């Protein structure tokens, strides 16, 4: 979709081979012309019932990417956190996480389908769109 070259390393469950390949490519290739990264699939989780005393930095210590924590009903907060798929699956199955002195609920957020911004249909992108109708200006 973006024109980037993605090299998949088959049979690499612990990401060791992929990170080794990324470091070797980073040494060989020019860093100003090429960006090399070892990607990890992530899943997004909604955290509900966060105590108001819990700071965003405390959630970031767990290793995932954390979104803004907003106030919800009852004076408790809610937000989202993005984890690698294996850890996110375990958290979602547990259904709760201890934050400070309280426990918050954890719910898996389903992945959104790809959307075309030309015809506004789901399942493909503008580059592969075959529709003659252009609804992108709406």
PDB file of C-alpha atoms in Angstrom, residues 8-117:
ATOM      1  CA  UNK A   8       8.929 -11.842   5.854  1.00  0.00           C
ATOM      2  CA  UNK A   9      11.003 -14.318   7.851  1.00  0.00           C
ATOM      3  CA  UNK A  10       9.074 -17.621   7.965  1.00  0.00           C
ATOM      4  CA  UNK A  11       9.145 -19.800  11.067  1.00  0.00           C
ATOM      5  CA  UNK A  12      10.440 -17.046  13.348  1.00  0.00           C
ATOM      6  CA  UNK A  13       8.227 -17.197  16.439  1.00  0.00           C
ATOM      7  CA  UNK A  14      10.557 -15.444  18.888  1.00  0.00           C
ATOM      8  CA  UNK A  15      11.517 -12.672  16.395  1.00  0.00           C
ATOM      9  CA  UNK A  16      15.242 -13.476  16.779  1.00  0.00           C
ATOM     10  CA  UNK A  17      15.941 -14.038  13.081  1.00  0.00           C
ATOM     11  CA  UNK A  18      13.980 -10.943  12.041  1.00  0.00           C
ATOM     12  CA  UNK A  19      15.798  -8.655  14.474  1.00  0.00           C
ATOM     13  CA  UNK A  20      19.173 -10.107  13.409  1.00  0.00           C
ATOM     14  CA  UNK A  21      18.300  -9.494   9.748  1.00  0.00           C
ATOM     15  CA  UNK A  22      17.215  -5.924  10.571  1.00  0.00           C
ATOM     16  CA  UNK A  23      20.493  -5.131  12.358  1.00  0.00           C
ATOM     17  CA  UNK A  24      22.566  -6.589   9.500  1.00  0.00           C
ATOM     18  CA  UNK A  25      20.598  -4.608   6.894  1.00  0.00           C
ATOM     19  CA  UNK A  26      20.923  -1.424   8.957  1.00  0.00           C
ATOM     20  CA  UNK A  27      24.714  -1.836   8.989  1.00  0.00           C
ATOM     21  CA  UNK A  28      24.925  -2.355   5.217  1.00  0.00           C
ATOM     22  CA  UNK A  29      22.350   0.158   3.935  1.00  0.00           C
ATOM     23  CA  UNK A  30      22.514   3.960   4.084  1.00  0.00           C
ATOM     24  CA  UNK A  31      20.360   5.154   7.037  1.00  0.00           C
ATOM     25  CA  UNK A  32      19.507   8.449   5.299  1.00  0.00           C
ATOM     26  CA  UNK A  33      17.996   6.650   2.295  1.00  0.00           C
ATOM     27  CA  UNK A  34      16.457   3.549   3.891  1.00  0.00           C
ATOM     28  CA  UNK A  35      14.579   2.893   7.125  1.00  0.00           C
ATOM     29  CA  UNK A  36      15.017  -0.629   8.474  1.00  0.00           C
ATOM     30  CA  UNK A  37      12.708  -1.943  11.198  1.00  0.00           C
ATOM     31  CA  UNK A  38      11.767  -5.326  12.616  1.00  0.00           C
ATOM     32  CA  UNK A  39       7.980  -5.115  12.739  1.00  0.00           C
ATOM     33  CA  UNK A  40       5.832  -6.870  15.296  1.00  0.00           C
ATOM     34  CA  UNK A  41       2.119  -7.495  14.908  1.00  0.00           C
ATOM     35  CA  UNK A  42       0.174  -5.677  17.579  1.00  0.00           C
ATOM     36  CA  UNK A  43      -3.370  -5.728  18.898  1.00  0.00           C
ATOM     37  CA  UNK A  44      -5.266  -2.919  20.570  1.00  0.00           C
ATOM     38  CA  UNK A  45      -7.007  -3.343  23.912  1.00  0.00           C
ATOM     39  CA  UNK A  46      -9.484  -1.063  25.690  1.00  0.00           C
ATOM     40  CA  UNK A  47      -8.809  -0.604  29.399  1.00  0.00           C
ATOM     41  CA  UNK A  48     -11.942   0.390  31.341  1.00  0.00           C
ATOM     42  CA  UNK A  49     -12.195   1.455  34.972  1.00  0.00           C
ATOM     43  CA  UNK A  50      -8.782   3.081  35.399  1.00  0.00           C
ATOM     44  CA  UNK A  51      -8.438   4.835  38.752  1.00  0.00           C
ATOM     45  CA  UNK A  52      -7.940   8.611  38.475  1.00  0.00           C
ATOM     46  CA  UNK A  53      -4.638   8.326  40.361  1.00  0.00           C
ATOM     47  CA  UNK A  54      -3.074   6.103  37.669  1.00  0.00           C
ATOM     48  CA  UNK A  55      -0.906   8.116  35.275  1.00  0.00           C
ATOM     49  CA  UNK A  56      -0.239   7.404  31.603  1.00  0.00           C
ATOM     50  CA  UNK A  57       3.453   6.831  32.434  1.00  0.00           C
ATOM     51  CA  UNK A  58       2.508   3.925  34.725  1.00  0.00           C
ATOM     52  CA  UNK A  59       0.765   2.201  31.823  1.00  0.00           C
ATOM     53  CA  UNK A  60       3.732   2.883  29.522  1.00  0.00           C
ATOM     54  CA  UNK A  61       6.042   0.999  31.905  1.00  0.00           C
ATOM     55  CA  UNK A  62       4.291  -2.213  30.885  1.00  0.00           C
ATOM     56  CA  UNK A  63       5.930  -1.993  27.461  1.00  0.00           C
ATOM     57  CA  UNK A  64       2.994  -1.220  25.215  1.00  0.00           C
ATOM     58  CA  UNK A  65       1.952   1.941  23.410  1.00  0.00           C
ATOM     59  CA  UNK A  66      -0.645   3.863  25.407  1.00  0.00           C
ATOM     60  CA  UNK A  67      -3.303   6.256  24.160  1.00  0.00           C
ATOM     61  CA  UNK A  68      -4.913   9.101  26.048  1.00  0.00           C
ATOM     62  CA  UNK A  69      -6.780   8.235  29.227  1.00  0.00           C
ATOM     63  CA  UNK A  70     -10.157   9.946  29.285  1.00  0.00           C
ATOM     64  CA  UNK A  71     -12.750  10.260  32.019  1.00  0.00           C
ATOM     65  CA  UNK A  72     -15.757   7.979  31.813  1.00  0.00           C
ATOM     66  CA  UNK A  73     -18.846   7.338  33.941  1.00  0.00           C
ATOM     67  CA  UNK A  74     -18.424   6.999  37.683  1.00  0.00           C
ATOM     68  CA  UNK A  75     -15.234   9.057  37.867  1.00  0.00           C
ATOM     69  CA  UNK A  76     -13.049   6.293  36.485  1.00  0.00           C
ATOM     70  CA  UNK A  77     -10.998   6.588  33.312  1.00  0.00           C
ATOM     71  CA  UNK A  78     -10.717   4.536  30.148  1.00  0.00           C
ATOM     72  CA  UNK A  79      -8.137   4.357  27.401  1.00  0.00           C
ATOM     73  CA  UNK A  80      -6.408   2.012  24.996  1.00  0.00           C
ATOM     74  CA  UNK A  81      -3.106   0.186  25.003  1.00  0.00           C
ATOM     75  CA  UNK A  82      -1.358  -1.533  22.089  1.00  0.00           C
ATOM     76  CA  UNK A  83       0.611  -4.735  22.784  1.00  0.00           C
ATOM     77  CA  UNK A  84       2.255  -7.469  20.736  1.00  0.00           C
ATOM     78  CA  UNK A  85      -0.403 -10.002  19.725  1.00  0.00           C
ATOM     79  CA  UNK A  86       0.703 -12.795  22.078  1.00  0.00           C
ATOM     80  CA  UNK A  87       0.654 -10.563  25.160  1.00  0.00           C
ATOM     81  CA  UNK A  88      -2.568  -8.855  24.097  1.00  0.00           C
ATOM     82  CA  UNK A  89      -4.306 -12.204  23.673  1.00  0.00           C
ATOM     83  CA  UNK A  90      -3.301 -13.258  27.201  1.00  0.00           C
ATOM     84  CA  UNK A  91      -4.458  -9.935  28.655  1.00  0.00           C
ATOM     85  CA  UNK A  92      -7.797 -10.137  26.837  1.00  0.00           C
ATOM     86  CA  UNK A  93      -8.360 -13.708  28.046  1.00  0.00           C
ATOM     87  CA  UNK A  94      -7.603 -12.654  31.617  1.00  0.00           C
ATOM     88  CA  UNK A  95     -10.066  -9.787  31.269  1.00  0.00           C
ATOM     89  CA  UNK A  96      -8.541  -7.602  33.963  1.00  0.00           C
ATOM     90  CA  UNK A  97      -5.290  -5.952  34.965  1.00  0.00           C
ATOM     91  CA  UNK A  98      -4.062  -4.524  38.279  1.00  0.00           C
ATOM     92  CA  UNK A  99      -3.291  -0.804  38.092  1.00  0.00           C
ATOM     93  CA  UNK A 100      -2.128   0.754  41.329  1.00  0.00           C
ATOM     94  CA  UNK A 101      -4.571  -0.187  44.086  1.00  0.00           C
ATOM     95  CA  UNK A 102      -7.424  -1.026  41.737  1.00  0.00           C
ATOM     96  CA  UNK A 103      -8.279  -3.493  38.990  1.00  0.00           C
ATOM     97  CA  UNK A 104      -9.342  -2.403  35.501  1.00  0.00           C
ATOM     98  CA  UNK A 105     -11.248  -4.392  32.867  1.00  0.00           C
ATOM     99  CA  UNK A 106      -9.502  -5.234  29.590  1.00  0.00           C
ATOM    100  CA  UNK A 107     -11.425  -5.781  26.335  1.00  0.00           C
ATOM    101  CA  UNK A 108      -9.932  -6.630  22.927  1.00  0.00           C
ATOM    102  CA  UNK A 109     -10.767  -4.083  20.218  1.00  0.00           C
ATOM    103  CA  UNK A 110     -11.535  -5.821  16.891  1.00  0.00           C
ATOM    104  CA  UNK A 111      -9.318  -4.900  13.962  1.00  0.00           C
ATOM    105  CA  UNK A 112     -10.919  -2.470  11.520  1.00  0.00           C
ATOM    106  CA  UNK A 113     -11.310  -3.483   7.880  1.00  0.00           C
ATOM    107  CA  UNK A 114      -9.388  -1.607   5.178  1.00  0.00           C
ATOM    108  CA  UNK A 115     -11.424   1.244   3.644  1.00  0.00           C
ATOM    109  CA  UNK A 116     -11.134   2.834   0.202  1.00  0.00           C
ATOM    110  CA  UNK A 117     -11.199   6.641   0.298  1.00  0.00           C
TER     111      UNK A 117
END
